[in-house]
Amino acid sequence: SNLPVPFTGPRNDPGEDPFAEKRDSRGLRLGWTTGTCASAAAKAAAVGLFAGSVPDAVDVALPDGTRQWFEVEPAGATRAVVVKDAGDDPDCTNGARMTAKVSLARHSDENELMAGPGVGVVTKPGLGLTIGTPSITPVPERMINLALAEVTDLPLTVTFSVPDGEEMAAHTSNARLGIVGGISILGTTGVVKPYSTAAWRASIVQQIDVAAAQGEISMVLATGSRTERLAMRLIPKLDDVCFVEVGDYSGTALRKAGSVGIHHCVLVGMAGKISKLAAGTMMTHFRRSKVDGKLLAAVARSAKAPSEVVKAATATNTARHFFETCIAMGATEALTRVCELAKEACQEHTKGVVSVDVLMADYEGERIVARA
């Protein structure tokens, strides 16, 4: 059992290029998660432990049962590096040198997965991971253990490290989530889909879980990075984990907050997204929803705004012209009414479980111009 166990399951067709690029329906290159790269690096290092040298390439199983080959950079007899390729996704961990060092486990009957430099360690509850352990989510953990089982049935200790991983993590939400020291080993499908909205939704849900696990009952949902920075200046005493950049997923964030005991949310955004929320549209992406100019015109009339403001409501397909006209004419009552409608829609979306305050920021993200 000390020798590598030959894998007898399905492999890539020998006739095809095992390293060929894979693309989605839009022609964009797919990439590989940190979890997939970690499983490949671990397998290669395990082969080195028993064979005396690390192979130049290994194949590993993805969660859907397919397999993928990866080039390997040997870094010693039992240490292997797989460089992460995120495809065409603007992933801050693209190019990460996922490194695995393997040895026989001496104090356990199971594989031990350890965090070396550049790999994060969990320090807060709410992630579904044990405090003090590496930030390796369940699917990658299974992938790694399966990859190791293709080499040996002996328990191994695998230490993962990523040069510059701590710097990469600074561009993620890890610090807010209580993951310190580096990046996480993540992935549910093993594949990075360019500009994946699923990954963003998952990160929003994860951050709300962590805040709730810490006993927080209030959160700030910002629709962008500028509004998030503004909110942090306005509410400096709130823990960082309570600030979430939700983008177009205000509805997802609100429902999740209500489901885990968050009682109060402050939603900070600009006129466009708040106008969509005012119309009851909780998914505010420009391809999925449009600003309702007729609603803005009705709001302007109810606020007794000047005729120029009423006309501005339907003059363009965006809310920005309406917003700027309101500011120029001193008709901020109309903007306040938009915030009031958004507040009502958001609270209704949570079935009244969450109280919501809505703050509208200017387009520079420097000040709040209306609220409800």
mmCIF file of C-alpha atoms in Angstrom:
data_model
loop_
_atom_site.group_PDB
_atom_site.id
_atom_site.type_symbol
_atom_site.label_atom_id
_atom_site.label_comp_id
_atom_site.label_asym_id
_atom_site.label_seq_id
_atom_site.Cartn_x
_atom_site.Cartn_y
_atom_site.Cartn_z
ATOM 1 C CA SER A 1 0.000 0.000 0.000
ATOM 2 C CA ASN A 2 3.050 2.282 0.083
ATOM 3 C CA LEU A 3 3.155 2.393 -3.707
ATOM 4 C CA PRO A 4 1.021 4.600 -5.946
ATOM 5 C CA VAL A 5 -2.369 3.103 -6.717
ATOM 6 C CA PRO A 6 -3.019 3.135 -10.493
ATOM 7 C CA PHE A 7 -6.239 4.968 -11.278
ATOM 8 C CA THR A 8 -8.561 2.810 -13.383
ATOM 9 C CA GLY A 9 -11.441 5.232 -13.876
ATOM 10 C CA PRO A 10 -12.188 7.432 -16.901
ATOM 11 C CA ARG A 11 -9.441 9.647 -18.297
ATOM 12 C CA ASN A 12 -9.146 12.147 -21.099
ATOM 13 C CA ASP A 13 -9.289 10.580 -24.534
ATOM 14 C CA PRO A 14 -5.620 9.984 -25.469
ATOM 15 C CA GLY A 15 -6.369 11.453 -28.867
ATOM 16 C CA GLU A 16 -7.202 14.907 -27.531
ATOM 17 C CA ASP A 17 -4.885 17.560 -26.156
ATOM 18 C CA PRO A 18 -5.230 17.158 -22.382
ATOM 19 C CA PHE A 19 -4.230 20.787 -21.842
ATOM 20 C CA ALA A 20 -6.518 22.258 -24.515
ATOM 21 C CA GLU A 21 -8.296 25.481 -23.574
ATOM 22 C CA LYS A 22 -11.961 25.196 -22.663
ATOM 23 C CA ARG A 23 -14.383 27.975 -23.474
ATOM 24 C CA ASP A 24 -17.943 28.861 -22.592
ATOM 25 C CA SER A 25 -20.796 29.649 -24.973
ATOM 26 C CA ARG A 26 -19.560 33.253 -25.257
ATOM 27 C CA GLY A 27 -16.108 32.130 -26.362
ATOM 28 C CA LEU A 28 -14.521 33.145 -23.048
ATOM 29 C CA ARG A 29 -11.815 30.908 -21.591
ATOM 30 C CA LEU A 30 -12.805 28.883 -18.541
ATOM 31 C CA GLY A 31 -10.404 28.714 -15.619
ATOM 32 C CA TRP A 32 -9.756 26.506 -12.596
ATOM 33 C CA THR A 33 -10.555 27.145 -8.961
ATOM 34 C CA THR A 34 -8.007 27.213 -6.172
ATOM 35 C CA GLY A 35 -9.596 23.975 -4.991
ATOM 36 C CA THR A 36 -8.921 22.199 -8.275
ATOM 37 C CA CYS A 37 -5.347 23.484 -8.394
ATOM 38 C CA ALA A 38 -4.800 22.377 -4.796
ATOM 39 C CA SER A 39 -6.027 18.864 -5.579
ATOM 40 C CA ALA A 40 -3.657 18.623 -8.555
ATOM 41 C CA ALA A 41 -0.682 19.945 -6.573
ATOM 42 C CA ALA A 42 -1.436 17.555 -3.704
ATOM 43 C CA LYS A 43 -1.671 14.564 -6.019
ATOM 44 C CA ALA A 44 1.587 15.438 -7.771
ATOM 45 C CA ALA A 45 3.407 15.877 -4.466
ATOM 46 C CA ALA A 46 2.004 12.565 -3.211
ATOM 47 C CA VAL A 47 3.279 10.808 -6.319
ATOM 48 C CA GLY A 48 6.681 12.335 -5.588
ATOM 49 C CA LEU A 49 6.619 10.987 -2.047
ATOM 50 C CA PHE A 50 6.289 7.402 -3.270
ATOM 51 C CA ALA A 51 7.909 7.516 -6.699
ATOM 52 C CA GLY A 52 10.873 9.669 -5.730
ATOM 53 C CA SER A 53 10.099 12.511 -8.127
ATOM 54 C CA VAL A 54 7.181 14.790 -8.875
ATOM 55 C CA PRO A 55 5.559 14.214 -12.304
ATOM 56 C CA ASP A 56 5.375 16.933 -14.934
ATOM 57 C CA ALA A 57 1.590 16.564 -15.152
ATOM 58 C CA VAL A 58 -1.328 14.959 -13.309
ATOM 59 C CA ASP A 59 -5.030 14.598 -13.896
ATOM 60 C CA VAL A 60 -7.690 15.022 -11.212
ATOM 61 C CA ALA A 61 -11.419 14.481 -10.966
ATOM 62 C CA LEU A 62 -13.762 17.465 -11.014
ATOM 63 C CA PRO A 63 -16.988 17.417 -8.969
ATOM 64 C CA ASP A 64 -19.059 16.508 -12.048
ATOM 65 C CA GLY A 65 -16.988 13.363 -12.613
ATOM 66 C CA THR A 66 -14.984 14.642 -15.579
ATOM 67 C CA ARG A 67 -11.205 14.844 -15.361
ATOM 68 C CA GLN A 68 -8.687 17.525 -16.166
ATOM 69 C CA TRP A 69 -4.923 17.446 -16.678
ATOM 70 C CA PHE A 70 -2.609 20.053 -15.153
ATOM 71 C CA GLU A 71 1.009 20.862 -15.777
ATOM 72 C CA VAL A 72 3.109 20.600 -12.643
ATOM 73 C CA GLU A 73 6.264 22.409 -11.588
ATOM 74 C CA PRO A 74 8.349 20.134 -9.357
ATOM 75 C CA ALA A 75 9.753 21.963 -6.311
ATOM 76 C CA GLY A 76 11.535 19.047 -4.657
ATOM 77 C CA ALA A 77 10.887 15.333 -4.278
ATOM 78 C CA THR A 78 7.649 15.835 -2.320
ATOM 79 C CA ARG A 79 6.674 19.412 -3.223
ATOM 80 C CA ALA A 80 4.688 20.423 -6.293
ATOM 81 C CA VAL A 81 3.349 23.655 -7.753
ATOM 82 C CA VAL A 82 0.297 24.141 -9.976
ATOM 83 C CA VAL A 83 -0.195 27.661 -11.319
ATOM 84 C CA LYS A 84 -3.797 28.812 -11.237
ATOM 85 C CA ASP A 85 -5.253 29.933 -14.555
ATOM 86 C CA ALA A 86 -8.522 31.795 -14.004
ATOM 87 C CA GLY A 87 -9.258 31.892 -17.731
ATOM 88 C CA ASP A 88 -10.861 35.148 -18.815
ATOM 89 C CA ASP A 89 -12.228 35.904 -15.339
ATOM 90 C CA PRO A 90 -10.735 38.965 -13.585
ATOM 91 C CA ASP A 91 -9.827 36.830 -10.565
ATOM 92 C CA CYS A 92 -7.299 38.317 -8.134
ATOM 93 C CA THR A 93 -5.865 34.832 -7.542
ATOM 94 C CA ASN A 94 -5.044 34.301 -11.203
ATOM 95 C CA GLY A 95 -1.437 33.170 -11.424
ATOM 96 C CA ALA A 96 -1.364 31.960 -7.825
ATOM 97 C CA ARG A 97 1.310 29.298 -7.391
ATOM 98 C CA MET A 98 -0.652 26.714 -5.430
ATOM 99 C CA THR A 99 2.029 24.695 -3.682
ATOM 100 C CA ALA A 100 1.599 21.388 -1.858
ATOM 101 C CA LYS A 101 4.156 19.614 0.308
ATOM 102 C CA VAL A 102 3.321 16.042 1.320
ATOM 103 C CA SER A 103 4.549 13.707 4.043
ATOM 104 C CA LEU A 104 3.192 10.644 5.814
ATOM 105 C CA ALA A 105 0.756 11.577 8.565
ATOM 106 C CA ARG A 106 2.223 10.603 11.929
ATOM 107 C CA HIS A 107 -0.581 11.475 14.324
ATOM 108 C CA SER A 108 -3.758 10.775 12.392
ATOM 109 C CA ASP A 109 -5.568 7.986 10.591
ATOM 110 C CA GLU A 110 -6.906 10.506 8.062
ATOM 111 C CA ASN A 111 -5.348 13.009 5.727
ATOM 112 C CA GLU A 112 -4.330 16.232 7.431
ATOM 113 C CA LEU A 113 -4.667 19.412 5.392
ATOM 114 C CA MET A 114 -2.549 22.263 6.733
ATOM 115 C CA ALA A 115 -2.149 25.962 5.923
ATOM 116 C CA GLY A 116 1.307 27.237 5.094
ATOM 117 C CA PRO A 117 2.287 30.801 4.178
ATOM 118 C CA GLY A 118 -0.248 32.510 1.910
ATOM 119 C CA VAL A 119 -3.178 30.207 2.748
ATOM 120 C CA GLY A 120 -5.810 31.599 5.084
ATOM 121 C CA VAL A 121 -6.780 30.247 8.495
ATOM 122 C CA VAL A 122 -10.312 30.495 9.908
ATOM 123 C CA THR A 123 -10.624 32.655 13.042
ATOM 124 C CA LYS A 124 -14.374 33.396 13.205
ATOM 125 C CA PRO A 125 -17.532 31.276 13.251
ATOM 126 C CA GLY A 126 -20.164 31.314 10.520
ATOM 127 C CA LEU A 127 -18.210 29.787 7.641
ATOM 128 C CA GLY A 128 -19.082 26.199 8.441
ATOM 129 C CA LEU A 129 -15.370 25.547 9.005
ATOM 130 C CA THR A 130 -13.569 24.795 12.259
ATOM 131 C CA ILE A 131 -11.798 27.757 13.822
ATOM 132 C CA GLY A 132 -8.045 27.352 13.586
ATOM 133 C CA THR A 133 -8.147 25.209 10.451
ATOM 134 C CA PRO A 134 -7.202 26.152 6.885
ATOM 135 C CA SER A 135 -9.827 27.968 4.847
ATOM 136 C CA ILE A 136 -10.610 24.996 2.622
ATOM 137 C CA THR A 137 -14.286 24.616 1.801
ATOM 138 C CA PRO A 138 -15.976 21.188 1.662
ATOM 139 C CA VAL A 139 -15.940 20.526 -2.091
ATOM 140 C CA PRO A 140 -12.187 21.236 -2.501
ATOM 141 C CA GLU A 141 -11.507 19.147 0.597
ATOM 142 C CA ARG A 142 -13.272 16.198 -1.024
ATOM 143 C CA MET A 143 -11.419 16.780 -4.288
ATOM 144 C CA ILE A 144 -8.070 16.816 -2.494
ATOM 145 C CA ASN A 145 -8.811 13.636 -0.554
ATOM 146 C CA LEU A 146 -9.986 11.873 -3.712
ATOM 147 C CA ALA A 147 -6.834 12.935 -5.557
ATOM 148 C CA LEU A 148 -4.664 11.612 -2.728
ATOM 149 C CA ALA A 149 -6.603 8.327 -2.665
ATOM 150 C CA GLU A 150 -5.629 7.799 -6.306
ATOM 151 C CA VAL A 151 -2.009 7.657 -5.139
ATOM 152 C CA THR A 152 -2.130 5.813 -1.804
ATOM 153 C CA ASP A 153 -4.441 4.612 0.927
ATOM 154 C CA LEU A 154 -2.041 5.796 3.645
ATOM 155 C CA PRO A 155 -2.937 8.985 5.553
ATOM 156 C CA LEU A 156 -0.892 11.967 4.447
ATOM 157 C CA THR A 157 -0.150 15.420 5.763
ATOM 158 C CA VAL A 158 -0.454 18.052 3.049
ATOM 159 C CA THR A 159 0.677 21.615 3.674
ATOM 160 C CA PHE A 160 -0.557 24.150 1.141
ATOM 161 C CA SER A 161 1.150 27.473 0.560
ATOM 162 C CA VAL A 162 0.839 30.302 -1.952
ATOM 163 C CA PRO A 163 3.621 32.860 -2.451
ATOM 164 C CA ASP A 164 2.118 36.364 -2.195
ATOM 165 C CA GLY A 165 -1.155 34.797 -1.043
ATOM 166 C CA GLU A 166 -1.539 37.311 1.757
ATOM 167 C CA GLU A 167 -1.312 40.188 -0.725
ATOM 168 C CA MET A 168 -3.881 38.497 -2.982
ATOM 169 C CA ALA A 169 -6.207 38.038 -0.017
ATOM 170 C CA ALA A 170 -6.188 41.797 0.560
ATOM 171 C CA HIS A 171 -8.319 42.059 -2.598
ATOM 172 C CA THR A 172 -10.905 39.617 -1.247
ATOM 173 C CA SER A 173 -13.368 39.685 1.667
ATOM 174 C CA ASN A 174 -11.245 37.240 3.686
ATOM 175 C CA ALA A 175 -10.225 39.751 6.350
ATOM 176 C CA ARG A 176 -13.841 40.662 7.051
ATOM 177 C CA LEU A 177 -14.748 36.992 7.242
ATOM 178 C CA GLY A 178 -12.024 36.360 9.793
ATOM 179 C CA ILE A 179 -9.792 34.424 7.395
ATOM 180 C CA VAL A 180 -6.236 35.544 8.111
ATOM 181 C CA GLY A 181 -2.897 34.867 6.500
ATOM 182 C CA GLY A 182 -3.834 34.379 2.861
ATOM 183 C CA ILE A 183 -6.309 33.205 0.276
ATOM 184 C CA SER A 184 -8.924 30.490 0.607
ATOM 185 C CA ILE A 185 -9.049 27.174 -1.218
ATOM 186 C CA LEU A 186 -12.477 27.384 -2.785
ATOM 187 C CA GLY A 187 -14.774 26.155 -5.526
ATOM 188 C CA THR A 188 -18.000 24.221 -5.907
ATOM 189 C CA THR A 189 -17.642 23.053 -9.512
ATOM 190 C CA GLY A 190 -13.862 23.125 -9.842
ATOM 191 C CA VAL A 191 -14.249 25.484 -12.791
ATOM 192 C CA VAL A 192 -14.020 29.284 -12.888
ATOM 193 C CA LYS A 193 -16.678 30.693 -15.177
ATOM 194 C CA PRO A 194 -15.764 34.175 -16.407
ATOM 195 C CA TYR A 195 -17.705 36.941 -14.693
ATOM 196 C CA SER A 196 -19.692 34.405 -12.686
ATOM 197 C CA THR A 197 -22.610 35.920 -10.801
ATOM 198 C CA ALA A 198 -22.982 32.726 -8.778
ATOM 199 C CA ALA A 199 -19.634 33.353 -7.086
ATOM 200 C CA TRP A 200 -20.634 36.886 -6.122
ATOM 201 C CA ARG A 201 -23.974 35.739 -4.708
ATOM 202 C CA ALA A 202 -22.198 33.041 -2.722
ATOM 203 C CA SER A 203 -19.746 35.559 -1.237
ATOM 204 C CA ILE A 204 -22.635 37.826 -0.179
ATOM 205 C CA VAL A 205 -24.388 34.948 1.558
ATOM 206 C CA GLN A 206 -21.149 33.854 3.223
ATOM 207 C CA GLN A 207 -20.420 37.278 4.638
ATOM 208 C CA ILE A 208 -23.929 37.627 6.057
ATOM 209 C CA ASP A 209 -23.564 34.197 7.678
ATOM 210 C CA VAL A 210 -20.343 35.277 9.379
ATOM 211 C CA ALA A 211 -21.887 38.514 10.651
ATOM 212 C CA ALA A 212 -24.855 36.612 12.064
ATOM 213 C CA ALA A 213 -22.572 34.035 13.706
ATOM 214 C CA GLN A 214 -20.826 36.900 15.496
ATOM 215 C CA GLY A 215 -24.151 38.024 16.913
ATOM 216 C CA GLU A 216 -24.522 41.074 14.679
ATOM 217 C CA ILE A 217 -28.100 42.210 14.103
ATOM 218 C CA SER A 218 -27.465 45.144 11.742
ATOM 219 C CA MET A 219 -25.782 45.233 8.343
ATOM 220 C CA VAL A 220 -24.985 47.774 5.662
ATOM 221 C CA LEU A 221 -25.667 46.686 2.086
ATOM 222 C CA ALA A 222 -23.802 48.850 -0.421
ATOM 223 C CA THR A 223 -24.496 48.599 -4.131
ATOM 224 C CA GLY A 224 -20.912 49.454 -5.121
ATOM 225 C CA SER A 225 -17.406 50.105 -3.865
ATOM 226 C CA ARG A 226 -17.817 53.894 -3.676
ATOM 227 C CA THR A 227 -21.029 53.653 -1.681
ATOM 228 C CA GLU A 228 -19.440 51.062 0.596
ATOM 229 C CA ARG A 229 -16.509 53.377 1.353
ATOM 230 C CA LEU A 230 -18.952 56.211 2.036
ATOM 231 C CA ALA A 231 -20.992 54.017 4.377
ATOM 232 C CA MET A 232 -17.881 53.006 6.295
ATOM 233 C CA ARG A 233 -17.057 56.673 6.848
ATOM 234 C CA LEU A 234 -20.609 57.394 7.985
ATOM 235 C CA ILE A 235 -20.869 54.428 10.378
ATOM 236 C CA PRO A 236 -17.308 53.901 11.646
ATOM 237 C CA LYS A 237 -18.264 52.004 14.805
ATOM 238 C CA LEU A 238 -19.818 49.066 12.937
ATOM 239 C CA ASP A 239 -17.641 45.984 12.525
ATOM 240 C CA ASP A 240 -16.191 45.606 9.006
ATOM 241 C CA VAL A 241 -17.954 42.270 8.536
ATOM 242 C CA CYS A 242 -21.276 44.130 8.646
ATOM 243 C CA PHE A 243 -20.530 45.986 5.395
ATOM 244 C CA VAL A 244 -21.324 43.983 2.262
ATOM 245 C CA GLU A 245 -20.951 45.094 -1.339
ATOM 246 C CA VAL A 246 -24.078 43.524 -2.837
ATOM 247 C CA GLY A 247 -23.929 44.949 -6.350
ATOM 248 C CA ASP A 248 -27.162 44.028 -8.114
ATOM 249 C CA TYR A 249 -28.146 41.441 -5.495
ATOM 250 C CA SER A 250 -29.904 43.592 -2.912
ATOM 251 C CA GLY A 251 -32.852 41.209 -2.889
ATOM 252 C CA THR A 252 -30.650 38.170 -2.272
ATOM 253 C CA ALA A 253 -28.853 39.949 0.564
ATOM 254 C CA LEU A 254 -32.047 41.150 2.222
ATOM 255 C CA ARG A 255 -33.698 37.738 2.180
ATOM 256 C CA LYS A 256 -30.553 36.087 3.507
ATOM 257 C CA ALA A 257 -30.234 38.679 6.265
ATOM 258 C CA GLY A 258 -33.790 38.031 7.361
ATOM 259 C CA SER A 259 -33.257 34.283 7.412
ATOM 260 C CA VAL A 260 -30.302 34.419 9.843
ATOM 261 C CA GLY A 261 -31.618 36.902 12.385
ATOM 262 C CA ILE A 262 -30.382 40.221 11.034
ATOM 263 C CA HIS A 263 -33.079 42.693 12.098
ATOM 264 C CA HIS A 264 -31.913 45.905 10.454
ATOM 265 C CA CYS A 265 -30.232 46.765 7.164
ATOM 266 C CA VAL A 266 -29.023 50.075 5.804
ATOM 267 C CA LEU A 267 -28.998 50.026 2.022
ATOM 268 C CA VAL A 268 -26.681 52.592 0.445
ATOM 269 C CA GLY A 269 -26.764 53.156 -3.294
ATOM 270 C CA MET A 270 -26.986 55.629 -6.125
ATOM 271 C CA ALA A 271 -30.083 56.812 -7.927
ATOM 272 C CA GLY A 272 -30.169 54.135 -10.625
ATOM 273 C CA LYS A 273 -30.314 51.070 -8.400
ATOM 274 C CA ILE A 274 -32.480 52.732 -5.783
ATOM 275 C CA SER A 275 -34.959 53.741 -8.490
ATOM 276 C CA LYS A 276 -35.200 50.113 -9.573
ATOM 277 C CA LEU A 277 -35.720 48.993 -5.982
ATOM 278 C CA ALA A 278 -38.437 51.639 -5.672
ATOM 279 C CA ALA A 279 -40.251 49.894 -8.522
ATOM 280 C CA GLY A 280 -40.000 46.582 -6.683
ATOM 281 C CA THR A 281 -37.152 45.203 -8.804
ATOM 282 C CA MET A 282 -34.751 43.406 -6.482
ATOM 283 C CA MET A 283 -32.332 42.273 -9.227
ATOM 284 C CA THR A 284 -30.973 45.550 -10.542
ATOM 285 C CA HIS A 285 -28.551 44.480 -13.290
ATOM 286 C CA PHE A 286 -28.958 46.659 -16.385
ATOM 287 C CA ARG A 287 -29.584 43.623 -18.576
ATOM 288 C CA ARG A 288 -32.318 42.341 -16.315
ATOM 289 C CA SER A 289 -34.195 45.523 -15.497
ATOM 290 C CA LYS A 290 -34.733 49.092 -16.644
ATOM 291 C CA VAL A 291 -35.329 52.316 -14.764
ATOM 292 C CA ASP A 292 -39.065 53.085 -14.723
ATOM 293 C CA GLY A 293 -39.227 56.666 -16.009
ATOM 294 C CA LYS A 294 -43.003 56.828 -15.575
ATOM 295 C CA LEU A 295 -42.607 55.974 -11.898
ATOM 296 C CA LEU A 296 -39.994 58.711 -11.458
ATOM 297 C CA ALA A 297 -42.287 61.208 -13.210
ATOM 298 C CA ALA A 298 -45.154 60.256 -10.897
ATOM 299 C CA VAL A 299 -42.873 60.650 -7.899
ATOM 300 C CA ALA A 300 -41.761 64.069 -9.129
ATOM 301 C CA ARG A 301 -45.366 65.210 -9.537
ATOM 302 C CA SER A 302 -46.359 63.916 -6.088
ATOM 303 C CA ALA A 303 -43.419 65.829 -4.610
ATOM 304 C CA LYS A 304 -44.588 68.975 -6.445
ATOM 305 C CA ALA A 305 -41.213 69.169 -8.188
ATOM 306 C CA PRO A 306 -40.653 71.706 -10.993
ATOM 307 C CA SER A 307 -41.761 70.724 -14.496
ATOM 308 C CA GLU A 308 -38.112 70.372 -15.532
ATOM 309 C CA VAL A 309 -37.741 67.525 -13.041
ATOM 310 C CA VAL A 310 -40.899 65.797 -14.268
ATOM 311 C CA LYS A 311 -39.639 65.993 -17.850
ATOM 312 C CA ALA A 312 -36.202 64.731 -16.842
ATOM 313 C CA ALA A 313 -37.765 61.528 -15.478
ATOM 314 C CA THR A 314 -38.510 60.226 -18.962
ATOM 315 C CA ALA A 315 -35.932 62.161 -20.972
ATOM 316 C CA THR A 316 -33.411 59.285 -20.853
ATOM 317 C CA ASN A 317 -33.349 55.591 -19.991
ATOM 318 C CA THR A 318 -31.206 56.179 -16.906
ATOM 319 C CA ALA A 319 -31.895 57.732 -13.514
ATOM 320 C CA ARG A 320 -28.803 59.897 -13.540
ATOM 321 C CA HIS A 321 -30.335 62.749 -15.565
ATOM 322 C CA PHE A 322 -33.352 62.759 -13.239
ATOM 323 C CA PHE A 323 -31.040 62.787 -10.219
ATOM 324 C CA GLU A 324 -28.884 65.624 -11.534
ATOM 325 C CA THR A 325 -31.933 67.690 -12.469
ATOM 326 C CA CYS A 326 -33.369 67.204 -8.971
ATOM 327 C CA ILE A 327 -30.103 68.419 -7.458
ATOM 328 C CA ALA A 328 -29.839 71.367 -9.830
ATOM 329 C CA MET A 329 -33.431 72.430 -9.150
ATOM 330 C CA GLY A 330 -33.239 71.827 -5.413
ATOM 331 C CA ALA A 331 -35.987 69.198 -5.690
ATOM 332 C CA THR A 332 -34.525 66.645 -3.295
ATOM 333 C CA GLU A 333 -38.020 65.862 -1.992
ATOM 334 C CA ALA A 334 -38.494 63.748 -5.119
ATOM 335 C CA LEU A 335 -35.328 61.800 -4.346
ATOM 336 C CA THR A 336 -36.490 61.289 -0.782
ATOM 337 C CA ARG A 337 -39.767 59.862 -2.097
ATOM 338 C CA VAL A 338 -37.803 57.432 -4.310
ATOM 339 C CA CYS A 339 -35.938 56.289 -1.204
ATOM 340 C CA GLU A 340 -39.246 55.859 0.653
ATOM 341 C CA LEU A 341 -40.627 53.642 -2.110
ATOM 342 C CA ALA A 342 -37.412 51.607 -2.151
ATOM 343 C CA LYS A 343 -37.604 51.196 1.629
ATOM 344 C CA GLU A 344 -41.187 49.920 1.401
ATOM 345 C CA ALA A 345 -40.310 47.474 -1.389
ATOM 346 C CA CYS A 346 -37.249 46.148 0.450
ATOM 347 C CA GLN A 347 -39.151 45.587 3.689
ATOM 348 C CA GLU A 348 -41.936 43.860 1.810
ATOM 349 C CA HIS A 349 -39.338 41.646 0.116
ATOM 350 C CA THR A 350 -38.264 40.380 3.547
ATOM 351 C CA LYS A 351 -41.927 39.968 4.587
ATOM 352 C CA GLY A 352 -41.364 42.568 7.272
ATOM 353 C CA VAL A 353 -38.669 40.579 9.064
ATOM 354 C CA VAL A 354 -35.981 43.188 8.377
ATOM 355 C CA SER A 355 -36.344 46.923 8.879
ATOM 356 C CA VAL A 356 -34.565 48.797 6.123
ATOM 357 C CA ASP A 357 -33.172 52.306 5.848
ATOM 358 C CA VAL A 358 -32.314 53.551 2.363
ATOM 359 C CA LEU A 359 -29.621 56.145 1.721
ATOM 360 C CA MET A 360 -29.040 57.665 -1.722
ATOM 361 C CA ALA A 361 -25.481 58.786 -2.459
ATOM 362 C CA ASP A 362 -24.302 61.204 -5.109
ATOM 363 C CA TYR A 363 -22.500 59.775 -8.135
ATOM 364 C CA GLU A 364 -19.099 60.630 -6.715
ATOM 365 C CA GLY A 365 -19.799 58.581 -3.609
ATOM 366 C CA GLU A 366 -18.980 61.565 -1.412
ATOM 367 C CA ARG A 367 -22.249 62.406 0.369
ATOM 368 C CA ILE A 368 -25.786 61.280 1.051
ATOM 369 C CA VAL A 369 -28.372 63.436 -0.704
ATOM 370 C CA ALA A 370 -31.607 61.696 0.339
ATOM 371 C CA ARG A 371 -32.749 59.042 2.766
ATOM 372 C CA ALA A 372 -35.766 57.214 4.114
#
